[in-house]
Tab-separated table of C-alpha atoms in Angstrom:
chain	number	residue	atom	x	y	z
A	300	MET	CA	-0.003	0.004	-0.005
A	301	GLU	CA	2.851	2.340	0.774
A	302	HIS	CA	4.423	1.698	-2.601
A	303	GLU	CA	1.187	2.017	-4.553
A	304	ARG	CA	0.551	5.509	-3.185
A	305	LEU	CA	4.164	6.634	-3.167
A	306	GLY	CA	3.505	9.208	-5.860
A	307	GLN	CA	1.246	11.212	-3.566
A	308	ARG	CA	2.993	10.829	-0.226
A	309	ARG	CA	4.831	13.734	1.362
A	310	ARG	CA	6.738	13.722	4.639
A	311	HIS	CA	7.168	16.866	6.666
A	312	ARG	CA	9.999	17.224	9.131
A	313	GLY	CA	9.167	20.059	11.471
A	314	ALA	CA	5.980	21.440	13.005
A	315	GLY	CA	6.748	25.092	13.522
A	316	PRO	CA	5.003	27.989	11.732
A	317	TYR	CA	6.567	27.288	8.321
A	318	GLY	CA	6.163	23.528	8.524
A	319	LEU	CA	2.515	23.746	9.556
A	320	SER	CA	1.751	26.343	6.872
A	321	THR	CA	3.379	24.324	4.126
A	322	ALA	CA	1.566	21.176	5.257
A	323	ALA	CA	-1.788	23.012	5.187
A	324	TYR	CA	-1.256	23.977	1.555
A	325	LEU	CA	-0.069	20.502	0.545
A	326	GLN	CA	-3.075	18.854	2.163
A	327	ASN	CA	-5.336	21.292	0.339
A	328	LEU	CA	-3.873	19.948	-2.922
A	329	GLY	CA	-5.076	16.478	-1.964
A	330	LEU	CA	-1.664	15.087	-1.055
A	331	ASP	CA	-1.213	12.519	1.706
A	332	VAL	CA	0.909	14.401	4.232
A	333	ARG	CA	2.396	13.237	7.529
A	334	VAL	CA	3.839	15.954	9.763
A	335	ILE	CA	6.571	14.733	12.086
A	336	GLY	CA	7.160	16.892	15.161
A	337	GLU	CA	5.374	18.492	18.101
A	338	PRO	CA	3.605	21.721	16.996
A	339	MET	CA	5.427	24.863	18.127
A	340	ARG	CA	7.870	22.920	20.307
A	341	PHE	CA	10.893	25.134	19.566
A	342	TRP	CA	8.935	28.315	20.276
A	343	ASP	CA	7.660	26.877	23.541
A	344	ALA	CA	10.922	25.367	24.780
A	345	ASN	CA	13.598	27.724	23.420
A	346	MET	CA	12.168	31.225	23.442
A	347	PRO	CA	12.644	33.248	26.668
A	348	LEU	CA	9.869	33.718	29.179
A	349	GLY	CA	8.489	37.236	29.008
A	350	MET	CA	9.137	37.549	25.290
A	351	TYR	CA	6.784	39.435	22.975
A	352	LEU	CA	6.589	39.038	19.211
A	353	LYS	CA	8.184	41.798	17.160
A	354	SER	CA	5.515	41.433	14.464
A	355	GLU	CA	2.092	43.026	14.404
A	356	PRO	CA	-1.082	40.866	14.483
A	357	PHE	CA	-1.596	41.091	10.707
A	358	ALA	CA	1.970	39.821	10.207
A	359	SER	CA	1.722	36.943	12.697
A	360	ASP	CA	-0.483	34.597	10.714
A	361	LEU	CA	0.355	31.048	9.801
A	362	GLY	CA	-0.459	30.415	6.161
A	363	ALA	CA	-3.425	28.363	4.997
A	364	PRO	CA	-5.471	28.264	1.767
A	365	GLN	CA	-8.755	28.269	3.664
A	366	ALA	CA	-10.205	31.265	5.486
A	367	GLY	CA	-10.645	31.566	9.218
A	368	LEU	CA	-7.158	30.571	10.376
A	369	ARG	CA	-5.438	33.912	10.792
A	370	PHE	CA	-4.153	35.131	14.138
A	371	THR	CA	-7.003	37.638	14.375
A	372	ASP	CA	-9.514	34.884	13.619
A	373	ARG	CA	-8.331	33.132	16.765
A	374	HIS	CA	-8.037	36.428	18.656
A	375	PRO	CA	-10.592	38.841	17.166
A	376	GLY	CA	-10.176	42.403	18.273
A	377	TRP	CA	-6.405	42.158	18.721
A	378	ARG	CA	-5.437	45.579	17.464
A	379	ILE	CA	-2.390	46.955	15.704
A	380	GLY	CA	0.128	48.122	18.271
A	381	GLN	CA	-0.997	45.579	20.876
A	382	PRO	CA	2.003	43.326	21.590
A	383	ILE	CA	1.600	39.561	21.288
A	384	PRO	CA	3.032	37.539	24.204
A	385	LEU	CA	5.023	34.413	23.395
A	386	GLU	CA	2.513	32.094	25.048
A	387	THR	CA	-0.346	33.598	23.019
A	388	PHE	CA	1.473	32.893	19.754
A	389	VAL	CA	2.349	29.347	20.803
A	390	GLU	CA	-1.296	28.694	21.678
A	391	TYR	CA	-2.384	30.112	18.304
A	392	GLY	CA	0.094	27.870	16.449
A	393	ARG	CA	-1.181	24.775	18.217
A	394	TRP	CA	-4.788	25.750	17.539
A	395	PHE	CA	-3.868	26.215	13.860
A	396	ALA	CA	-2.275	22.749	13.805
A	397	ALA	CA	-5.385	21.139	15.277
A	398	GLU	CA	-7.644	22.903	12.772
A	399	ALA	CA	-5.560	22.808	9.571
A	400	VAL	CA	-3.149	19.891	10.023
A	401	PRO	CA	-4.729	17.386	12.453
A	402	GLY	CA	-2.768	14.292	13.336
A	403	THR	CA	0.751	15.693	13.715
A	404	GLU	CA	3.120	13.072	15.136
A	405	ASP	CA	5.288	13.753	18.175
A	406	ALA	CA	8.431	12.004	16.965
A	407	GLN	CA	11.874	12.830	15.583
A	408	VAL	CA	13.264	12.125	12.121
A	409	VAL	CA	16.593	10.396	12.663
A	410	ASN	CA	17.518	9.558	9.073
A	411	VAL	CA	16.518	10.302	5.491
A	412	GLU	CA	18.016	8.272	2.646
A	413	GLN	CA	17.332	7.505	-0.979
A	414	GLY	CA	14.553	4.960	-1.297
A	415	ILE	CA	12.952	2.971	-4.065
A	416	ALA	CA	11.220	4.333	-7.152
A	417	GLY	CA	13.002	7.668	-6.867
A	418	GLY	CA	11.611	8.409	-3.436
A	419	TYR	CA	12.999	8.491	0.099
A	420	LEU	CA	13.086	6.267	3.131
A	421	VAL	CA	12.445	8.227	6.355
A	422	THR	CA	13.335	6.654	9.692
A	423	LEU	CA	11.658	7.949	12.863
A	424	SER	CA	12.821	7.829	16.469
A	425	SER	CA	10.107	5.229	17.064
A	426	GLY	CA	11.886	2.882	14.660
A	427	GLU	CA	9.232	3.202	11.965
A	428	ALA	CA	10.522	3.476	8.393
A	429	ILE	CA	8.326	5.415	5.954
A	430	ALA	CA	8.504	5.452	2.156
A	431	ALA	CA	7.825	8.880	0.705
A	432	ARG	CA	7.938	10.485	-2.718
A	433	ALA	CA	9.130	13.793	-1.262
A	434	VAL	CA	10.378	15.106	2.071
A	435	VAL	CA	9.905	18.716	3.205
A	436	VAL	CA	12.504	19.793	5.777
A	437	ALA	CA	11.117	22.598	7.927
A	438	VAL	CA	13.335	22.446	10.999
A	439	GLY	CA	13.254	26.191	11.715
A	440	VAL	CA	16.163	28.308	12.918
A	441	GLY	CA	17.245	26.092	15.838
A	442	PRO	CA	19.858	24.011	13.962
A	443	PHE	CA	21.425	27.187	12.564
A	444	ALA	CA	22.185	28.949	15.847
A	445	HIS	CA	25.529	30.669	15.261
A	446	ILE	CA	28.259	31.550	17.722
A	447	PRO	CA	31.176	33.626	16.302
A	448	GLU	CA	34.288	31.525	15.782
A	449	GLN	CA	36.236	33.748	18.203
A	450	LEU	CA	33.952	32.519	20.999
A	451	ALA	CA	33.016	29.058	19.762
A	452	GLY	CA	35.882	27.303	21.531
A	453	MET	CA	34.909	28.528	24.979
A	454	PRO	CA	33.039	26.241	27.438
A	455	SER	CA	29.246	26.247	27.244
A	456	TRP	CA	28.909	27.574	30.795
A	457	LEU	CA	30.664	30.747	29.649
A	458	VAL	CA	29.326	31.167	26.088
A	459	SER	CA	25.912	30.104	24.817
A	460	HIS	CA	23.381	31.078	22.176
A	461	SER	CA	20.264	32.965	23.268
A	462	SER	CA	18.022	30.151	21.982
A	463	ALA	CA	19.517	27.835	24.620
A	464	HIS	CA	17.764	29.716	27.434
A	465	SER	CA	14.033	29.877	28.016
A	466	ASP	CA	14.469	30.910	31.656
A	467	LEU	CA	16.975	33.730	32.096
A	468	GLY	CA	16.627	33.589	35.868
A	469	LEU	CA	19.805	31.489	36.058
A	470	PHE	CA	21.753	34.711	35.289
A	471	THR	CA	20.336	36.639	38.260
A	472	GLY	CA	23.024	38.726	39.900
A	473	LYS	CA	25.566	38.043	37.149
A	474	GLU	CA	27.321	40.276	34.634
A	475	VAL	CA	26.291	39.106	31.159
A	476	ALA	CA	27.679	40.273	27.812
A	477	VAL	CA	25.084	40.191	25.038
A	478	VAL	CA	26.626	40.309	21.555
A	479	GLY	CA	24.441	41.742	18.760
A	480	ALA	CA	22.253	44.665	17.759
A	481	GLY	CA	19.089	42.981	16.451
A	482	GLN	CA	15.820	42.089	18.144
A	483	SER	CA	17.125	38.911	19.757
A	484	ALA	CA	20.084	40.669	21.386
A	485	LEU	CA	18.131	43.739	22.468
A	486	GLU	CA	15.233	41.792	23.945
A	487	THR	CA	17.593	39.357	25.659
A	488	ALA	CA	19.308	42.328	27.313
A	489	VAL	CA	15.944	43.672	28.509
A	490	LEU	CA	14.807	40.293	29.858
A	491	LEU	CA	18.148	39.733	31.581
A	492	ALA	CA	17.725	43.079	33.360
A	493	ASP	CA	14.173	42.093	34.313
A	494	ALA	CA	15.585	38.842	35.748
A	495	GLY	CA	18.041	40.729	37.966
A	496	ALA	CA	21.157	40.283	35.838
A	497	ARG	CA	23.506	43.085	34.757
A	498	PRO	CA	23.584	42.921	30.936
A	499	HIS	CA	26.164	44.673	28.751
A	500	LEU	CA	25.158	45.041	25.107
A	501	ILE	CA	28.127	44.777	22.732
A	502	ALA	CA	27.461	45.898	19.159
A	503	ARG	CA	29.516	46.637	16.057
A	504	ARG	CA	27.546	49.788	15.342
A	505	ARG	CA	27.164	53.201	16.917
A	506	VAL	CA	23.418	53.514	16.254
A	507	LEU	CA	20.676	51.131	17.291
A	508	ASP	CA	17.620	50.975	15.032
A	509	TRP	CA	14.090	50.555	16.385
A	510	ASN	CA	10.857	49.757	14.643
A	511	THR	CA	8.492	52.700	14.411
A	512	VAL	CA	5.288	52.751	16.423
A	513	PRO	CA	2.508	51.643	14.009
A	514	GLU	CA	-0.536	53.756	13.328
A	515	GLU	CA	-3.733	51.811	12.826
A	516	HIS	CA	-5.391	54.558	10.782
A	517	ARG	CA	-3.423	56.724	8.345
A	518	SER	CA	-4.562	59.519	6.082
A	519	PRO	CA	-4.382	59.070	2.291
A	520	ARG	CA	-1.501	61.559	2.257
A	521	ASP	CA	0.460	59.560	4.820
A	522	LEU	CA	-0.281	56.335	2.972
A	523	LEU	CA	1.195	57.803	-0.197
A	524	ARG	CA	4.183	59.382	1.528
A	525	GLU	CA	5.100	56.524	3.877
A	526	GLY	CA	4.177	53.594	1.687
A	527	PRO	CA	2.246	50.386	2.359
A	528	ARG	CA	2.501	48.321	5.521
A	529	SER	CA	4.029	44.841	5.554
A	530	GLY	CA	5.416	42.318	7.981
A	531	LEU	CA	8.845	43.981	7.747
A	532	GLY	CA	7.555	47.476	8.483
A	533	THR	CA	6.171	50.462	6.613
A	534	GLY	CA	7.594	51.569	3.295
A	535	TYR	CA	7.702	50.736	-0.388
A	536	ARG	CA	10.992	48.837	-0.221
A	537	THR	CA	10.084	46.743	2.826
A	538	TRP	CA	6.735	45.912	1.191
A	539	LEU	CA	8.615	44.635	-1.866
A	540	TRP	CA	10.998	42.512	0.230
A	541	ALA	CA	8.112	40.990	2.236
A	542	GLU	CA	5.371	40.625	-0.375
A	543	ARG	CA	7.302	39.911	-3.598
A	544	PRO	CA	10.096	37.507	-2.577
A	545	GLY	CA	9.927	35.894	-6.001
A	546	ILE	CA	11.303	39.103	-7.484
A	547	VAL	CA	13.900	39.670	-4.781
A	548	ARG	CA	15.473	36.255	-5.293
A	549	TYR	CA	16.624	37.322	-8.780
A	550	LEU	CA	18.666	40.221	-7.404
A	551	PRO	CA	22.440	39.770	-7.156
A	552	GLU	CA	23.578	37.963	-3.992
A	553	ARG	CA	25.492	41.037	-2.848
A	554	THR	CA	22.284	43.104	-3.062
A	555	ARG	CA	20.244	40.501	-1.201
A	556	ARG	CA	22.807	40.341	1.592
A	557	ARG	CA	22.693	44.121	1.892
A	558	ILE	CA	18.880	44.037	2.091
A	559	VAL	CA	19.038	41.542	4.971
A	560	ARG	CA	21.752	43.556	6.729
A	561	GLU	CA	19.859	46.824	6.458
A	562	THR	CA	16.304	45.561	7.007
A	563	LEU	CA	16.334	42.939	9.749
A	564	PRO	CA	18.618	44.234	12.547
A	565	ALA	CA	16.163	46.450	14.397
A	566	GLY	CA	14.641	46.308	17.846
A	567	GLY	CA	10.928	46.042	18.438
A	568	ARG	CA	9.183	49.166	19.688
A	569	LEU	CA	8.147	47.376	22.901
A	570	VAL	CA	11.810	46.714	23.725
A	571	ALA	CA	12.656	50.367	23.075
A	572	ALA	CA	10.021	51.447	25.574
A	573	ARG	CA	11.408	49.394	28.455
A	574	PRO	CA	14.565	49.924	30.508
A	575	ALA	CA	17.182	47.528	29.183
A	576	GLY	CA	19.826	47.483	31.852
A	577	ARG	CA	23.120	48.773	30.521
A	578	ALA	CA	24.646	48.782	27.075
A	579	ASP	CA	28.411	48.807	26.536
A	580	PRO	CA	29.192	48.860	22.816
A	581	GLY	CA	32.834	49.752	23.375
A	582	LEU	CA	33.589	46.883	25.788
A	583	ASP	CA	35.031	49.200	28.429
A	584	GLY	CA	33.338	52.573	27.976
A	585	PRO	CA	30.562	54.234	29.995
A	586	HIS	CA	27.106	52.741	29.737
A	587	ALA	CA	24.424	54.127	27.451
A	588	ARG	CA	20.761	54.496	28.212
A	589	GLN	CA	18.383	52.618	25.974
A	590	GLY	CA	16.087	54.633	23.767
A	591	ARG	CA	12.456	54.958	24.808
A	592	ARG	CA	11.178	55.994	21.398
A	593	ALA	CA	11.132	54.269	18.079
A	594	GLY	CA	13.683	55.402	15.528
A	595	ARG	CA	17.426	55.478	16.084
A	596	ARG	CA	19.562	55.746	19.174
A	597	ARG	CA	23.238	56.715	19.046
A	598	LEU	CA	25.554	55.006	21.490
A	599	PRO	CA	28.944	56.289	22.666
A	600	HIS	CA	31.855	54.470	21.104
A	601	HIS	CA	35.095	54.064	23.014
A	602	HIS	CA	38.351	52.511	21.904
A	603	ARG	CA	40.957	50.988	24.109
A	604	PRO	CA	43.979	53.247	24.595
């Protein structure tokens, strides 16, 4: 039976937002899909307590071909500018899985190899071997956590990636260096301060960028001047990057890297509005106050003598 239906079988490895969304579309095409993984496990187990999403409600949907499965369908009345707590998003993702992709399997894929008839043989942690015509790998960002090579050789109790800590309370009373200038680094610094640690933010830039505070209702003049709204922010260019990725992929690699570098490293407005402990971009200079408004915040830069 497996072999007779091999042409329609798809195996999904991963049950996060992208994996669940892709599975919903594949099932809608009439394909026989098995999703391997616990829905939203990485978000639940690896994101820090007290975290809020950087994205607005309209940009926090999981994708599905059928109506009624957006974030605001699950939480009607959630307005623009209202931050989304981590636990609310995890609950939404699991509700989406139950509605759009029922029957996800809490197991791990331990091996994928070439199978018969041009397909694949997928081995699960349970010992089951599954024949599939295609395998979709949607493992999320977890396997790609990066530590700079200058620090990678240090023991794990001294250097770790932010995704390794859901409870930052273990750093209470400690001095902690946070390396980076994007949302993950900035929010980690804030949450460390909330947990009673003494964070130092180390960045390779003199200015920190913050997302602007969104306006739910804009005049026609502002719409024309500021540009459309997208998941990456407000503006014509960010709308193109977010809504027309098929065009962006044809740009030269150097241009695409510049777009990522200039578009993504920005702190969420909620982080900017909270005290974030201390920031030390020069390693040994005086500490800078965190900005309380969206926009840009210049930090003092100090060199060693």
